[in-house]
Amino acid sequence: MTQYPTTILAMKEGLAAGKFTSQDLVRAAFERIEATDAQVAAFLALNKDLALAAAAQADARGYGADAPILNGIPIGVKDNIVTKGLVTTAASRMLEDFVPTYDATVVEKLHQAGAIIVGKLNMDEFAMGASCERSAFKTTRNPWDLNRVPGGSSGGSAAAVAARQVPASLGTDTGGSIRQPAAFTGLVGMKPTYGSVSRYGLIAFGSSLDQIGPMTLTVADNALVLEAIAGHDAKDSTSLPEIDTNYSAKIGQPLAGLKIGFPVDYRSEAINQEIRERMDQAAAYFESQGAEIVEISLPHSKYGINVYYIIASSEASSNLQRFDGIRYGYRSQSAQTLEEVYVQSRTEGFGPEVQRRIMLGTFSLSSGYYDAYFKKAAQVRTLIIQDFEQAFQACDVIMGPATTSTAFEIGGRIQDPIEMYVADLLTVPANLAGLPALSVPAGLDQAGLPIGLQLMAKPLDEATIYQVAANFEAGHDYVNQSPRAAVE
């Protein structure tokens, strides 16, 4: 098999130089998927004929200075983002045969940028999970160790890039579902500022939390994909007004004068010792680059998991009411009455984790419990937001671990929902506050598994996150670490 570059920027250079075509890259992507996906199980649906046709169109456009920024680049899309004419299931029996009649705004933007969508990627059902074991169809495996999870819910999006099947993918992040899998698989994963990327065409989980973002091998690639998909969308009522999407602007700038906050809360023994050591090493590196490390505190973040699961589940219980067996989606064949259509269709169509969260959310919103649970969670959410506002008065960026552990074994936590929920401990605060947050590779533990460094900034300051992350990436060789041997 011919070897092609694995990063977007290198692919763009090769395309512009005429070393290969987009059709070459797309065929190579499908060959790689065919060779490895029986082990990794990243994809739920492939788009081969249309992808090759789109690649031919990209080649016809050419690769001059005026070419679209992702022209000819293959990419994968998480299966809760609707794609016209291509099955979109959210990894649920409820939508097993659903073929959308329109594209999500981010998919339209990918087409406009010249990207080639090769297929749809596995996930935890309706994005509810932290391991990609909650898919109704298959369990995705971590390319670094096939006995371990790739993280979730964007596990397929992470595994496809880590296995070098595609150079980039789109995931979604409601409580860490881009950053946690990125950390587990040695990738760069960005959850953008809430409202900076359109959610139109995203199958909703938690509407005040969900955000689409890119997963890539390098920081520069990540910024490039975000530039392609971000921006105002009139079809999304939560979309921010026109914003500056030049996310690459600060990449390569020195860190001198920047203040990087390191929360005392992130030194907890609940975080694996090797990960804590890596964070200390990262802080020392930033100091060596001229940045100032500032000790800060986020005292209410410890309540983030409790707050998140009340708010997210409450919003999910509302969003998933539309799946009733009447209008579209799965319908029970044994139902005889209208009530049975509702009850049996949802019982048979939704998996156990989705049912659990619907019940938790419905309880939290019910009469007599709303004030005690949902209202209280919303109040604590405000305190978490205020903690970040105060912290950013003292620093420009906040650093810390993306996860409390490296990738755990498949089956290791599936029977204990609480232990699984705690996997999001360090990521949910950014979603609750609507902040941009990124995970960048920070080395390997003694078992050879990736560790992720999380960086957060003020709303709409992704450019500074990319500046810091790119500097860290340039000072280490982590980008060249590859799990390829595990899947060949």
mmCIF file of N, CA and C in Angstrom, residues 174 194 206-210 300 303-304 306-308 311-312 315 374-388 428-435:
data_model
loop_
_atom_site.group_PDB
_atom_site.id
_atom_site.type_symbol
_atom_site.label_atom_id
_atom_site.label_comp_id
_atom_site.label_asym_id
_atom_site.label_seq_id
_atom_site.Cartn_x
_atom_site.Cartn_y
_atom_site.Cartn_z
ATOM 1 N N THR A 174 -20.442 17.096 24.854
ATOM 2 C CA THR A 174 -21.488 17.567 25.768
ATOM 3 C C THR A 174 -20.949 17.691 27.188
ATOM 4 N N TYR A 194 -19.184 27.578 23.231
ATOM 5 C CA TYR A 194 -20.590 27.277 22.947
ATOM 6 C C TYR A 194 -21.181 28.361 22.051
ATOM 7 N N GLY A 206 -27.890 17.341 25.107
ATOM 8 C CA GLY A 206 -28.072 18.421 26.076
ATOM 9 C C GLY A 206 -27.893 19.748 25.363
ATOM 10 N N SER A 207 -28.991 20.419 25.057
ATOM 11 C CA SER A 207 -28.937 21.556 24.138
ATOM 12 C C SER A 207 -28.108 22.735 24.641
ATOM 13 N N SER A 208 -27.985 22.914 25.944
ATOM 14 C CA SER A 208 -27.187 24.028 26.465
ATOM 15 C C SER A 208 -25.723 23.636 26.652
ATOM 16 N N LEU A 209 -25.380 22.406 26.256
ATOM 17 C CA LEU A 209 -24.037 21.875 26.486
ATOM 18 C C LEU A 209 -23.364 21.374 25.209
ATOM 19 N N ASP A 210 -24.148 20.792 24.294
ATOM 20 C CA ASP A 210 -23.593 20.163 23.088
ATOM 21 C C ASP A 210 -22.779 21.143 22.257
ATOM 22 N N HIS A 300 -15.796 25.314 42.902
ATOM 23 C CA HIS A 300 -17.085 24.665 42.669
ATOM 24 C C HIS A 300 -17.032 23.599 41.580
ATOM 25 N N TYR A 303 -18.271 20.012 42.087
ATOM 26 C CA TYR A 303 -19.691 19.691 41.963
ATOM 27 C C TYR A 303 -20.120 19.530 40.508
ATOM 28 N N GLY A 304 -19.161 19.674 39.595
ATOM 29 C CA GLY A 304 -19.489 19.676 38.176
ATOM 30 C C GLY A 304 -20.190 18.425 37.693
ATOM 31 N N ASN A 306 -22.073 16.294 39.391
ATOM 32 C CA ASN A 306 -23.446 16.271 39.899
ATOM 33 C C ASN A 306 -24.332 17.221 39.097
ATOM 34 N N VAL A 307 -23.830 18.427 38.887
ATOM 35 C CA VAL A 307 -24.584 19.433 38.146
ATOM 36 C C VAL A 307 -24.821 18.977 36.706
ATOM 37 N N TYR A 308 -23.766 18.488 36.102
ATOM 38 C CA TYR A 308 -23.839 18.091 34.694
ATOM 39 C C TYR A 308 -24.874 16.997 34.468
ATOM 40 N N ILE A 311 -28.456 18.427 34.732
ATOM 41 C CA ILE A 311 -28.839 19.316 33.637
ATOM 42 C C ILE A 311 -28.877 18.560 32.309
ATOM 43 N N ALA A 312 -27.830 17.787 32.020
ATOM 44 C CA ALA A 312 -27.772 17.071 30.740
ATOM 45 C C ALA A 312 -28.905 16.058 30.621
ATOM 46 N N GLU A 315 -32.236 17.857 30.022
ATOM 47 C CA GLU A 315 -32.370 18.312 28.641
ATOM 48 C C GLU A 315 -32.564 17.122 27.699
ATOM 49 N N PHE A 374 -33.106 20.297 39.575
ATOM 50 C CA PHE A 374 -32.730 21.063 38.392
ATOM 51 C C PHE A 374 -32.405 22.516 38.741
ATOM 52 N N LYS A 375 -33.258 23.155 39.525
ATOM 53 C CA LYS A 375 -33.006 24.558 39.871
ATOM 54 C C LYS A 375 -31.705 24.704 40.659
ATOM 55 N N LYS A 376 -31.483 23.795 41.596
ATOM 56 C CA LYS A 376 -30.251 23.855 42.390
ATOM 57 C C LYS A 376 -29.025 23.631 41.497
ATOM 58 N N ALA A 377 -29.127 22.696 40.560
ATOM 59 C CA ALA A 377 -28.016 22.446 39.639
ATOM 60 C C ALA A 377 -27.720 23.681 38.796
ATOM 61 N N ALA A 378 -28.777 24.349 38.337
ATOM 62 C CA ALA A 378 -28.587 25.559 37.546
ATOM 63 C C ALA A 378 -27.903 26.654 38.360
ATOM 64 N N GLN A 379 -28.228 26.737 39.638
ATOM 65 C CA GLN A 379 -27.595 27.740 40.506
ATOM 66 C C GLN A 379 -26.108 27.441 40.710
ATOM 67 N N VAL A 380 -25.786 26.166 40.904
ATOM 68 C CA VAL A 380 -24.369 25.802 41.074
ATOM 69 C C VAL A 380 -23.618 25.994 39.763
ATOM 70 N N ARG A 381 -24.294 25.758 38.631
ATOM 71 C CA ARG A 381 -23.674 26.031 37.339
ATOM 72 C C ARG A 381 -23.224 27.488 37.262
ATOM 73 N N THR A 382 -24.051 28.387 37.747
ATOM 74 C CA THR A 382 -23.686 29.807 37.764
ATOM 75 C C THR A 382 -22.444 30.047 38.617
ATOM 76 N N LEU A 383 -22.333 29.356 39.747
ATOM 77 C CA LEU A 383 -21.144 29.488 40.596
ATOM 78 C C LEU A 383 -19.893 28.988 39.878
ATOM 79 N N ILE A 384 -20.036 27.912 39.105
ATOM 80 C CA ILE A 384 -18.897 27.387 38.334
ATOM 81 C C ILE A 384 -18.465 28.412 37.285
ATOM 82 N N ILE A 385 -19.436 29.017 36.623
ATOM 83 C CA ILE A 385 -19.119 30.057 35.639
ATOM 84 C C ILE A 385 -18.395 31.215 36.307
ATOM 85 N N GLN A 386 -18.852 31.613 37.485
ATOM 86 C CA GLN A 386 -18.216 32.728 38.201
ATOM 87 C C GLN A 386 -16.798 32.370 38.639
ATOM 88 N N ASP A 387 -16.569 31.103 38.996
ATOM 89 C CA ASP A 387 -15.204 30.666 39.336
ATOM 90 C C ASP A 387 -14.258 30.898 38.157
ATOM 91 N N PHE A 388 -14.711 30.524 36.967
ATOM 92 C CA PHE A 388 -13.863 30.712 35.779
ATOM 93 C C PHE A 388 -13.656 32.190 35.483
ATOM 94 N N VAL A 428 -16.264 18.277 32.307
ATOM 95 C CA VAL A 428 -17.603 18.880 32.309
ATOM 96 C C VAL A 428 -17.617 20.367 32.678
ATOM 97 N N PRO A 429 -16.713 20.877 33.528
ATOM 98 C CA PRO A 429 -16.814 22.296 33.876
ATOM 99 C C PRO A 429 -16.764 23.223 32.666
ATOM 100 N N ALA A 430 -15.951 22.899 31.666
ATOM 101 C CA ALA A 430 -15.862 23.757 30.475
ATOM 102 C C ALA A 430 -17.181 23.787 29.721
ATOM 103 N N ASN A 431 -17.889 22.652 29.667
ATOM 104 C CA ASN A 431 -19.194 22.629 29.010
ATOM 105 C C ASN A 431 -20.216 23.443 29.793
ATOM 106 N N LEU A 432 -20.204 23.298 31.105
ATOM 107 C CA LEU A 432 -21.147 24.040 31.938
ATOM 108 C C LEU A 432 -20.941 25.544 31.793
ATOM 109 N N ALA A 433 -19.701 25.956 31.580
ATOM 110 C CA ALA A 433 -19.379 27.382 31.458
ATOM 111 C C ALA A 433 -19.340 27.857 30.012
ATOM 112 N N GLY A 434 -19.484 26.951 29.043
ATOM 113 C CA GLY A 434 -19.484 27.323 27.634
ATOM 114 C C GLY A 434 -18.128 27.723 27.094
ATOM 115 N N LEU A 435 -17.048 27.284 27.753
ATOM 116 C CA LEU A 435 -15.695 27.711 27.403
ATOM 117 C C LEU A 435 -15.070 26.855 26.310
#
